[in-house]
CSV table of C-alpha atoms in Angstrom, one decimal:
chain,number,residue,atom,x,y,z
A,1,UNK,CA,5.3,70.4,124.2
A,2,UNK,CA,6.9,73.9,124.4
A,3,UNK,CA,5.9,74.4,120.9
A,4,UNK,CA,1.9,73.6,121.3
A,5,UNK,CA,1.6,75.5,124.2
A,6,UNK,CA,2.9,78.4,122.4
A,7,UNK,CA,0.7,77.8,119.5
A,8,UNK,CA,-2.4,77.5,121.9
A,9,UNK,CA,-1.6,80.8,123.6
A,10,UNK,CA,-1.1,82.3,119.9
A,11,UNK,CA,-4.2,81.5,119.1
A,12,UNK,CA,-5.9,82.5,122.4
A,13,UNK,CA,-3.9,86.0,122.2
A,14,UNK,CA,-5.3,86.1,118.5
A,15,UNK,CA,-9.1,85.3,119.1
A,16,UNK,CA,-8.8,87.8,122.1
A,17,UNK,CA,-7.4,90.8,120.1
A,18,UNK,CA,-10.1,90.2,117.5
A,19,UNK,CA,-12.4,90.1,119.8
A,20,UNK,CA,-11.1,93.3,121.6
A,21,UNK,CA,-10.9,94.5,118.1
A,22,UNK,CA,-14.4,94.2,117.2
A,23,UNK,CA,-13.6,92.2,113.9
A,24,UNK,CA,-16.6,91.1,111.2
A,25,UNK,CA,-15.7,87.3,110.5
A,26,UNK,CA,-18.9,86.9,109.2
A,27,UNK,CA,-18.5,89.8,106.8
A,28,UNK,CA,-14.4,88.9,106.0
A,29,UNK,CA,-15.1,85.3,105.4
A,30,UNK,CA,-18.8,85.7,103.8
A,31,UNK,CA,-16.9,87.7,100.7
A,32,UNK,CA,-16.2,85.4,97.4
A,33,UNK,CA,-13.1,84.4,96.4
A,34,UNK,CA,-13.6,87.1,93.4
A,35,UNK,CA,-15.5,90.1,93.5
A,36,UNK,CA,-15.5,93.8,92.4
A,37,UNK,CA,-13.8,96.6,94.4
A,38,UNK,CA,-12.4,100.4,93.3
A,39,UNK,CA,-9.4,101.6,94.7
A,40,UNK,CA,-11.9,103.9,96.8
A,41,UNK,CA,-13.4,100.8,98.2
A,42,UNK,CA,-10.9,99.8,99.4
A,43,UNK,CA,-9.9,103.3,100.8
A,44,UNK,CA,-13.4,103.4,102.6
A,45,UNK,CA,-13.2,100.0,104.1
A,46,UNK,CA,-9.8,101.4,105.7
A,47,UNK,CA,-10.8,105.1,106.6
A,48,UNK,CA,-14.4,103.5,107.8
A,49,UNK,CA,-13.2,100.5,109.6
A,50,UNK,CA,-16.2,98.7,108.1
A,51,UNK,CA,-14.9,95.5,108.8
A,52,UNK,CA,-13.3,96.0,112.1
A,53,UNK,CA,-11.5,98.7,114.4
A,54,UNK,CA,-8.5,97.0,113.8
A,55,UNK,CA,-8.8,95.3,110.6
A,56,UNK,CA,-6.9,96.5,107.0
A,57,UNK,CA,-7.3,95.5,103.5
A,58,UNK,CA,-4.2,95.9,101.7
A,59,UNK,CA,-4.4,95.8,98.1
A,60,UNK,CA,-0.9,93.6,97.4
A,61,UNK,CA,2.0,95.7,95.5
A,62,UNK,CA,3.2,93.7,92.8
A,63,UNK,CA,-0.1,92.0,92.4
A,64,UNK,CA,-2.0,93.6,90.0
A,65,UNK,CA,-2.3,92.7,87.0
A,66,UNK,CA,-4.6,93.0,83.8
A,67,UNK,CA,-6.9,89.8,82.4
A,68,UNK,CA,-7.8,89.7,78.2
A,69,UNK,CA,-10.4,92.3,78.3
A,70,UNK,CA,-7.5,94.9,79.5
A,71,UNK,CA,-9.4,94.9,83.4
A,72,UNK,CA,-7.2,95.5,86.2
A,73,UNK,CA,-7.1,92.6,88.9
A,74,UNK,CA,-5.2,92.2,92.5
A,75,UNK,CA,-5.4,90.2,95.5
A,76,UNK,CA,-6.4,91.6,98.4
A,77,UNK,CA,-5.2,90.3,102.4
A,78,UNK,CA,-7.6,91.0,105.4
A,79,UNK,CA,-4.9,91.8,108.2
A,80,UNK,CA,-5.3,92.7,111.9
A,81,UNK,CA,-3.3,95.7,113.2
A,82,UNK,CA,-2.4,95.7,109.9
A,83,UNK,CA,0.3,92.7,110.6
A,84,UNK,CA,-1.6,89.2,111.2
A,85,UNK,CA,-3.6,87.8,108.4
A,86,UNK,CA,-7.1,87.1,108.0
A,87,UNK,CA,-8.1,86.3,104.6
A,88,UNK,CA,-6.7,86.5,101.5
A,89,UNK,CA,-9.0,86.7,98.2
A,90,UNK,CA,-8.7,88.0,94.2
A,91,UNK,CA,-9.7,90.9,93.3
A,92,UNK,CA,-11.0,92.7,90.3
A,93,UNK,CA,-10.4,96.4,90.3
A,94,UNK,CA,-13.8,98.5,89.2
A,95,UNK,CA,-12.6,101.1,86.5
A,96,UNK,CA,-13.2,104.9,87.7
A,97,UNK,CA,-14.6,105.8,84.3
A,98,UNK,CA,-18.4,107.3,85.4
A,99,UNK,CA,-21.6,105.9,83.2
A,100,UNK,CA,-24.9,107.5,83.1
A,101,UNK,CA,-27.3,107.1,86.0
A,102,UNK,CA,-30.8,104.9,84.9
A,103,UNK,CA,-34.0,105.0,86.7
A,104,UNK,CA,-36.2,105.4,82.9
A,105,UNK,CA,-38.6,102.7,82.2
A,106,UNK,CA,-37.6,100.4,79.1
A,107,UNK,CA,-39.9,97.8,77.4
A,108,UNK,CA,-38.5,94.5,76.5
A,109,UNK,CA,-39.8,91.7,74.3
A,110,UNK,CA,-37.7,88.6,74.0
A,111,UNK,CA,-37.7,85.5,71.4
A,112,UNK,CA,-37.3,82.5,73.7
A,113,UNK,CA,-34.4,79.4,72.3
A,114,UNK,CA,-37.6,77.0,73.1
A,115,UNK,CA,-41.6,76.8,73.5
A,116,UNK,CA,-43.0,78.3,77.1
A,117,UNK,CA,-45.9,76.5,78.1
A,118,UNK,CA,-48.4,78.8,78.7
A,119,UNK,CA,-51.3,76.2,79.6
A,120,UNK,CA,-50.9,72.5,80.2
A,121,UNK,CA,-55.0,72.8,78.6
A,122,UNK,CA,-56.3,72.2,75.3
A,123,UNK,CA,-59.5,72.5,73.5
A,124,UNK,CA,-59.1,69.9,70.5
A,125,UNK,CA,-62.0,68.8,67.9
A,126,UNK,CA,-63.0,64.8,68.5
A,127,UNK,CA,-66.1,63.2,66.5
A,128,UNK,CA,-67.7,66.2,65.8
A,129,UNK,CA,-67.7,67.5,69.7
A,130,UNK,CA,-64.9,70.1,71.4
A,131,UNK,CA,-63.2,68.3,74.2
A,132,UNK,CA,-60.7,70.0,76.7
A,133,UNK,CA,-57.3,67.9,77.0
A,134,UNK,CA,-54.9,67.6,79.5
A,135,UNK,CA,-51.0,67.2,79.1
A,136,UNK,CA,-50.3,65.0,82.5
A,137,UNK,CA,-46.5,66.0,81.9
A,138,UNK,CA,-45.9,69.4,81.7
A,139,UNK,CA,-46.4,72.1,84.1
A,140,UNK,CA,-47.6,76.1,83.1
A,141,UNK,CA,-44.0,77.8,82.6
A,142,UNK,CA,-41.9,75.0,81.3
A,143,UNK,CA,-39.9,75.6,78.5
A,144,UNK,CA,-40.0,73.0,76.0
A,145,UNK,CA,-36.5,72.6,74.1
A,146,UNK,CA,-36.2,69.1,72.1
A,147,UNK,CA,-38.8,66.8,70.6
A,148,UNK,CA,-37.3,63.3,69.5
A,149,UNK,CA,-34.0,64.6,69.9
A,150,UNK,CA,-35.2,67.9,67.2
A,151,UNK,CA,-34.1,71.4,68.6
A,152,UNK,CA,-37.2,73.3,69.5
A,153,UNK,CA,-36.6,77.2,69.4
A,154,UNK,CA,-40.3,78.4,68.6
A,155,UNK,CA,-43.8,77.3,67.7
A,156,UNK,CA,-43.3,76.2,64.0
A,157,UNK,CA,-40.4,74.0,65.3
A,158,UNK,CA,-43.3,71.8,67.7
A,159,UNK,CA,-45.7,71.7,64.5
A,160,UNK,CA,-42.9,70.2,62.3
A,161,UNK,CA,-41.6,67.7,64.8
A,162,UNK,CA,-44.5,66.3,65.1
A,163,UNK,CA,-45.4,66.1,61.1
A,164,UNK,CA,-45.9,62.5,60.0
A,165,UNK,CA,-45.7,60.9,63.4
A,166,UNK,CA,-46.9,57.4,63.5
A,167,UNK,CA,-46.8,56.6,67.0
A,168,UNK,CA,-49.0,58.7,70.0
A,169,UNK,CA,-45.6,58.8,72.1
A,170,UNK,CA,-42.7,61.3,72.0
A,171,UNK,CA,-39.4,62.0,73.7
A,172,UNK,CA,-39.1,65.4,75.2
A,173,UNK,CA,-36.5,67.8,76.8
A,174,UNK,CA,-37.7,70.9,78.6
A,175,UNK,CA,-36.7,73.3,81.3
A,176,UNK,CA,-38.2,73.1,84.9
A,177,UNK,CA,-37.1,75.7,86.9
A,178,UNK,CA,-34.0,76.0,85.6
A,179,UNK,CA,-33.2,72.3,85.3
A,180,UNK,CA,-33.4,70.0,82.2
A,181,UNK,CA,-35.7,67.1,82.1
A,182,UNK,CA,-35.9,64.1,80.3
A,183,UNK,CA,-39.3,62.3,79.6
A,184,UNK,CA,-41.6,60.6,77.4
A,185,UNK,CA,-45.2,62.0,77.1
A,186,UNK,CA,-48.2,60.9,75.1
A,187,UNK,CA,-49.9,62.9,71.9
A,188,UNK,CA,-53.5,63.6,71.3
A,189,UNK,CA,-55.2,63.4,68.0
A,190,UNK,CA,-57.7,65.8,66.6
A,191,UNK,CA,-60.3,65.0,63.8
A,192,UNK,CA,-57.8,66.0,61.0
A,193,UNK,CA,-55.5,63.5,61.8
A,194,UNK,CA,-52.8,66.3,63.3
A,195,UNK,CA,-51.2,64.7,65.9
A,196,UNK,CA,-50.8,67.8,69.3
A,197,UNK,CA,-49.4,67.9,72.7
A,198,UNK,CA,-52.8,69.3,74.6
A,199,UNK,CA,-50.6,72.7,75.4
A,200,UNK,CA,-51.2,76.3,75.0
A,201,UNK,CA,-47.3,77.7,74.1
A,202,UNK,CA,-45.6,81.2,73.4
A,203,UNK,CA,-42.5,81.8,72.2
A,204,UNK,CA,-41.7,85.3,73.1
A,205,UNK,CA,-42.1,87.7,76.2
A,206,UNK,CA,-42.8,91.4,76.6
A,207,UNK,CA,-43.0,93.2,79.8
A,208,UNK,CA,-41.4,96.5,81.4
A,209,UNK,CA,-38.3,97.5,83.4
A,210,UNK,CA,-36.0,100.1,84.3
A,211,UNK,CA,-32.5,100.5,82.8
A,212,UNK,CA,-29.7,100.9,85.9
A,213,UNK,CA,-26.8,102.3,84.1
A,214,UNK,CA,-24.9,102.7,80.5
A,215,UNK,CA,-21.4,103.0,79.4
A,216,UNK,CA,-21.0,106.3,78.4
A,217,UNK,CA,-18.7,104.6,75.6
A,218,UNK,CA,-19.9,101.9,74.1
A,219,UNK,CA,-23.5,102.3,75.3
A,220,UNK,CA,-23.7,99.1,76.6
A,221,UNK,CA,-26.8,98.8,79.2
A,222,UNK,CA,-27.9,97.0,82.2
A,223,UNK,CA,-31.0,97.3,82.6
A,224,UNK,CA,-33.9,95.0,85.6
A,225,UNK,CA,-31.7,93.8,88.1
A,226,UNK,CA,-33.4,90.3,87.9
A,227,UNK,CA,-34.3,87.7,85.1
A,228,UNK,CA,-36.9,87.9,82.9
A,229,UNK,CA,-38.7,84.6,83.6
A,230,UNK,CA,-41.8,82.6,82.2
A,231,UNK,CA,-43.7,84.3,84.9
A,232,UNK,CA,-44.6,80.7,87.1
A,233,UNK,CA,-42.0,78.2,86.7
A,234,UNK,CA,-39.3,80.5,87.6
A,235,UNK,CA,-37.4,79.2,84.4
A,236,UNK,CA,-35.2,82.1,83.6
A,237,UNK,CA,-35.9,82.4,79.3
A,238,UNK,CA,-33.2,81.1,76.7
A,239,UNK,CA,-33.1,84.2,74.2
A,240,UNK,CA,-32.6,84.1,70.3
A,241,UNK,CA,-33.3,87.4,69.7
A,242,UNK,CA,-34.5,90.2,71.9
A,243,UNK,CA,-35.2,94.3,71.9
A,244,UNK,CA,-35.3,97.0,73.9
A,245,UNK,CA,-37.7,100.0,73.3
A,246,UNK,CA,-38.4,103.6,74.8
A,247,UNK,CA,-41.9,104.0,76.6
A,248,UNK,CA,-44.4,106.1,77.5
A,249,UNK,CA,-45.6,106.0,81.0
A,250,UNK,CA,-49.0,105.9,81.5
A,251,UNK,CA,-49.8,105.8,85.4
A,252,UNK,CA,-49.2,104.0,88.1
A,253,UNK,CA,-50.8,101.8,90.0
A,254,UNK,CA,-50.4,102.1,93.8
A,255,UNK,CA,-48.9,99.4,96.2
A,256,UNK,CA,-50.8,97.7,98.8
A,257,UNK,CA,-50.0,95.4,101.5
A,258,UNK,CA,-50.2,91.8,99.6
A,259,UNK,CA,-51.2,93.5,96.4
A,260,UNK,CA,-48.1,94.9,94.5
A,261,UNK,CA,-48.9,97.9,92.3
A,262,UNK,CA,-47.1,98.5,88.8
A,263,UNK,CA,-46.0,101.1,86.6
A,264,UNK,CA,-48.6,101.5,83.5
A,265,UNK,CA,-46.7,101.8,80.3
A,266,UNK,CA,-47.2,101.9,76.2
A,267,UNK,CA,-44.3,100.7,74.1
A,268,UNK,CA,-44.6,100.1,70.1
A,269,UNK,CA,-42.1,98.7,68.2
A,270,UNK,CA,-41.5,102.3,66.3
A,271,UNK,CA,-40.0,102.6,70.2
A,272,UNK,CA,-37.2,100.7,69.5
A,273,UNK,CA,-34.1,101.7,70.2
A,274,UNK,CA,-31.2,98.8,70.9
A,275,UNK,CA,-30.9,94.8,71.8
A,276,UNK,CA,-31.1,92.7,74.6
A,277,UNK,CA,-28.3,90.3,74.3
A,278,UNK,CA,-28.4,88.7,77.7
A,279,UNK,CA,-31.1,87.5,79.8
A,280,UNK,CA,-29.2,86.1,83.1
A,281,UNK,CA,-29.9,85.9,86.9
A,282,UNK,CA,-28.7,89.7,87.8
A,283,UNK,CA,-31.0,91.8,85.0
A,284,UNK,CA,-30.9,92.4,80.9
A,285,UNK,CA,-28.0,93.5,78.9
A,286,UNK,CA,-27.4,94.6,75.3
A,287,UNK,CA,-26.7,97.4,73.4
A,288,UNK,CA,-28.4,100.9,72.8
A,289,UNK,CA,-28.2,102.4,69.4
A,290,UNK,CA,-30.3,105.9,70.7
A,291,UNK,CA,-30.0,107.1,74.2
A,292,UNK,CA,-31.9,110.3,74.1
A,293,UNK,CA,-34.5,110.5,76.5
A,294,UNK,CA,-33.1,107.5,78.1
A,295,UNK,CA,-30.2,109.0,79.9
A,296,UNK,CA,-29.1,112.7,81.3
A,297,UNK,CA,-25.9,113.2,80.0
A,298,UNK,CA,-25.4,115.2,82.9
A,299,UNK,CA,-26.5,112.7,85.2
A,300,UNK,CA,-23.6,110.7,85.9
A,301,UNK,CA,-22.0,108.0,88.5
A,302,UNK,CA,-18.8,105.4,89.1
A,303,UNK,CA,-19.8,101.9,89.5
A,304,UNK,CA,-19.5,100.7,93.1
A,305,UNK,CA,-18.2,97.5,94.5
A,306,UNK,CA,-20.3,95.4,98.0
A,307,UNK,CA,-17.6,96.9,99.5
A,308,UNK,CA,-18.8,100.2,99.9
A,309,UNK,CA,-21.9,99.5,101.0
A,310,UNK,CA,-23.1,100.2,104.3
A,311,UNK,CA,-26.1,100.5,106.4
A,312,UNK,CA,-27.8,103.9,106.5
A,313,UNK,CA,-29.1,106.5,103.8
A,314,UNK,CA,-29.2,105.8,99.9
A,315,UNK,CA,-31.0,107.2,97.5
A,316,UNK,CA,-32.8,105.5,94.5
A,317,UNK,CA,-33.7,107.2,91.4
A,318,UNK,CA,-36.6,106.8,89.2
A,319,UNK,CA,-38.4,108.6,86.8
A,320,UNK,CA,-42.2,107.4,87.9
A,321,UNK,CA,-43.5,110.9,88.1
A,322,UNK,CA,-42.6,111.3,84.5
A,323,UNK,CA,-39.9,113.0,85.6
A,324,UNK,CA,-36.0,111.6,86.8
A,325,UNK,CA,-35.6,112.1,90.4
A,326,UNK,CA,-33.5,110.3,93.4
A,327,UNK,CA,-35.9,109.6,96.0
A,328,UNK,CA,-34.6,108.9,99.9
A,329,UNK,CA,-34.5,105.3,101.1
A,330,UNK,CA,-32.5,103.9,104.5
A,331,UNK,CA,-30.3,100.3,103.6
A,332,UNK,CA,-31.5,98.2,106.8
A,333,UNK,CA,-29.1,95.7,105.8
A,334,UNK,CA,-26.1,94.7,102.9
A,335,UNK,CA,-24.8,91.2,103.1
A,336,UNK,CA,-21.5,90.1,101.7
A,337,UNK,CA,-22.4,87.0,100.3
A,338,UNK,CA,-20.5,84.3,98.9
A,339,UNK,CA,-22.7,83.1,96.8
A,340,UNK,CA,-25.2,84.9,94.2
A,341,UNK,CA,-28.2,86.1,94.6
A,342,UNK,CA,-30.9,88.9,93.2
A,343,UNK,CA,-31.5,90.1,97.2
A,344,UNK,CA,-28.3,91.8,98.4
A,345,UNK,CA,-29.7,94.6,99.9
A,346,UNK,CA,-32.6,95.4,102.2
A,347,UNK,CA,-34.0,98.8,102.2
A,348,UNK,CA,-36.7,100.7,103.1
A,349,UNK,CA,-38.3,104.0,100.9
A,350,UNK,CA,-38.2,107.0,103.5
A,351,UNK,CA,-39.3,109.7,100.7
A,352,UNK,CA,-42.9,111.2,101.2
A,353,UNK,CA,-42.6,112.3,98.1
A,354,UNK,CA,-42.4,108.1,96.4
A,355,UNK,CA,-44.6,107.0,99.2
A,356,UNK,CA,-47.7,109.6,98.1
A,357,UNK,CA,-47.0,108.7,94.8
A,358,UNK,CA,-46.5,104.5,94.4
A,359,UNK,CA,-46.6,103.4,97.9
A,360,UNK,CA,-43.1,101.9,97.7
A,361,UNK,CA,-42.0,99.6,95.4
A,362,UNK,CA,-43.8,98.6,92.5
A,363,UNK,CA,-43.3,96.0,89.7
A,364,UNK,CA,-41.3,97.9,86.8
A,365,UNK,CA,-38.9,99.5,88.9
A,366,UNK,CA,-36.9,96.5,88.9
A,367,UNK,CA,-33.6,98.0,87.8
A,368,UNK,CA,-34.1,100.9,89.5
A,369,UNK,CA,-30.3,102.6,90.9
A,370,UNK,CA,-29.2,101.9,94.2
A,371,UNK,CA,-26.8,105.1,94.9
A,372,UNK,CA,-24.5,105.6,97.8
A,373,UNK,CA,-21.8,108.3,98.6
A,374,UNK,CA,-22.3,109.2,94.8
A,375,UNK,CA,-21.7,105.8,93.5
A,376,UNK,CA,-24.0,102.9,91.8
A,377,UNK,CA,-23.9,100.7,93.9
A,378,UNK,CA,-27.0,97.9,93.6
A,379,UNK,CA,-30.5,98.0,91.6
A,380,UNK,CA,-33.7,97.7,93.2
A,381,UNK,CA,-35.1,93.7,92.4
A,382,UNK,CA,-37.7,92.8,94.2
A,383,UNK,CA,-41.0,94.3,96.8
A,384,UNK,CA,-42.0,92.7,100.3
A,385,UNK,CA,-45.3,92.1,99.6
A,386,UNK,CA,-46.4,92.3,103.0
A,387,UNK,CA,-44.7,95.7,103.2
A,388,UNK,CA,-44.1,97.8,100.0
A,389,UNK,CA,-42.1,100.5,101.5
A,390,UNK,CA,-39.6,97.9,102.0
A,391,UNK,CA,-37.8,96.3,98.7
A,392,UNK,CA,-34.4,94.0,97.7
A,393,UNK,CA,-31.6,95.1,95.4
A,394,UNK,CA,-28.8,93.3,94.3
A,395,UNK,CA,-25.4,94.3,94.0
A,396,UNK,CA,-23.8,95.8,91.3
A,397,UNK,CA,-20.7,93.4,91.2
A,398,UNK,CA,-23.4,90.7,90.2
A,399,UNK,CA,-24.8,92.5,87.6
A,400,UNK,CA,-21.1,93.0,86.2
A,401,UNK,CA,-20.1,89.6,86.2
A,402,UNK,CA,-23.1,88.8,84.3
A,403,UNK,CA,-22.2,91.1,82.0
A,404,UNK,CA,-18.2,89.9,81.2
């Protein structure tokens, strides 16, 4: 009995000190199990009590280690008064190397591992007359991947699955936002005897971005912050093959309230300049073989971790006057989360100077820097359309482990 009642009035002394202290549960216990963190993080969380008067993170001695790509990696305990523990969680230490600072416009064009249905509409020959079809199955965006159990990667691969078809029903695989489905869906037949599915399809992407950051070493990029989709689905696109070119801007078209505006660009594929490897979740990634023009060699920044994120003044840098500059925004709000997502960070653009010039955000500065207290900390992802002086970003630790 002795020994409850002690526990009880543990706890009860416990939940009071916290509450004395001021502690962030929400922010402790919203953290993954693994994230990103510099020793200067950590530091700041410390010197800043960020998570609490009274609360420490202690980077365990004798804990750190290094995984088979030579990172560092450590555990991390959450303690109050530095002596009671709160939360214990892994660790992987952000390297203090600097990279070059983004904020230039890149185009993109992708080859897509499968057929994106750009119309479920088609306008097929029948006795003489042109009649519009309709494919009651598939939906504008899907992505088709397998006909009668035959790998689709492209265009010619949907012609030569269905060469020499006797029947006028198929089995098909193909991506709906994100998910594979499994169905059965009937041909139509044109005059010649060709056998078609009544789609319109595509099998590579182009659009415009901005690259966030490369290694000054290996040149490795990341560049949008978000997926490059089919554009309605929301089916983030398979690549085979994809490239990343320099680009001229053009203009820009201002924001609006419920009317995003865009940056105007011209790429050609003389442009080029490196690959995309990766399309994920978090932004593009690949390889640049030129940099000039790209990056200021001069311009330079370490990576930081959610960490070291806080509320208050950031800056964000693009070059949409046609020339680099960080322009002032104000982060209204950073959330820990546990679990991913392309809208970390919600900010507001407080420079005049942006404001005269795009009216906010507007789409192609996806990828655009988030910097804080000198570091890299997010890339701009998305605009409020109700609101574009306000925008998302998403964390830089995201983007890395995209990138692994």
């Amino acid at each position: 009995m002795k020994k409850r009642c002690l526990t009880a009035l543990y706890v009860v002394i416990f939940i009071s000190l916290a509450i004395l202290s001021n502690v962030n549960f929400k922010e402790i216990f919203s953290l993954p199990n693994n994230f990103s963190a510099s020793y200067t993080d950590i530091d700041s969380v410390n010197q800043n009590a960020i998570l609490g008067g009274f609360v420490k993170a202690n980077l365990e001695k004798g804990q750190t280690s290094v995984d088979s790509n030579g990172e560092s990696e450590g555990v991390i305990i959450f303690k109050l008064f530095d002596l009671i523990p709160i939360r214990k969680v892994n660790v992987k230490i952000l390297p203090e190397e600097e990279v070059y600072v983004g904020g230039t416009p890149i185009g993109l064009n992708i080859s897509s591992n499968g057929a994106v249905v750009v119309s479920d509409t088609m306008v097929a020959s029948h006795n003489g007359k042109l009649e519009t079809h309709k494919n009651k199955l598939f939906k504008t965006g899907d992505i088709i991947t397998k006909i009668n159990d035959k790998h689709v990667s492209g265009i010619g691969d949907i012609k030569n699955a269905l060469e020499g078809l006797e029947g006028e029903e198929i089995n098909v695989e193909y991506l709906r936002k994100n998910e594979l489905c499994k169905s059965k869906t009937k041909l139509i037949k044109n005059d010649e005897g060709e056998y078609k599915l009544g789609l319109w399809v595509q099998d590579d992407v182009s659009g415009i971005g901005t690259l966030t950051y490369v290694d000054k070493d290996s040149k490795n990029y990341a560049a949008l912050g978000h997926a490059v989709t089919d554009g309605s689905g929301g089916n983030i696109i398979p690549i085979t093959d994809g490239k990343l070119y320099k680009c001229s801007l053009l203009g820009v078209t201002k924001g609006e309230r419920n009317k995003p505006g865009e940056l105007r660009c011209l790429f050609m594929q003389s442009d080029e300049t490196g690959d995309v490897k990766q399309n994920t979740k978090f932004g593009i990634f690949g390889h640049l073989d030129d940099t000039e023009g790209l990056v200021d060699e001069n311009l330079t920044a370490k990576i930081g971790g959610r960490l070291s994120v806080t509320p208050g003044a950031a800056k964000i840098v693009s070059s949409v006057s046609g020339i680099r500059t960080e322009y002032d925004i104000e982060i209204i709000k950073a959330s820990y989360q546990a679990k991913q997502s392309d809208k970390s960070i919600v900010f507001r653009v407080k420079d005049k100077r942006l404001l005269e010039l795009t009216g906010g955000i507007v789409q192609g500065m996806s990828g655009s820097p988030i910097l804080q207290n000198g570091k890299i900390v997010g890339a701009v992802t998305h605009v409020f359309l109700n609101d574009p002086t306000k925008g998302y970003g998403v964390y830089t630790d995201w983007m890395l482990k995209q990138a692994e």
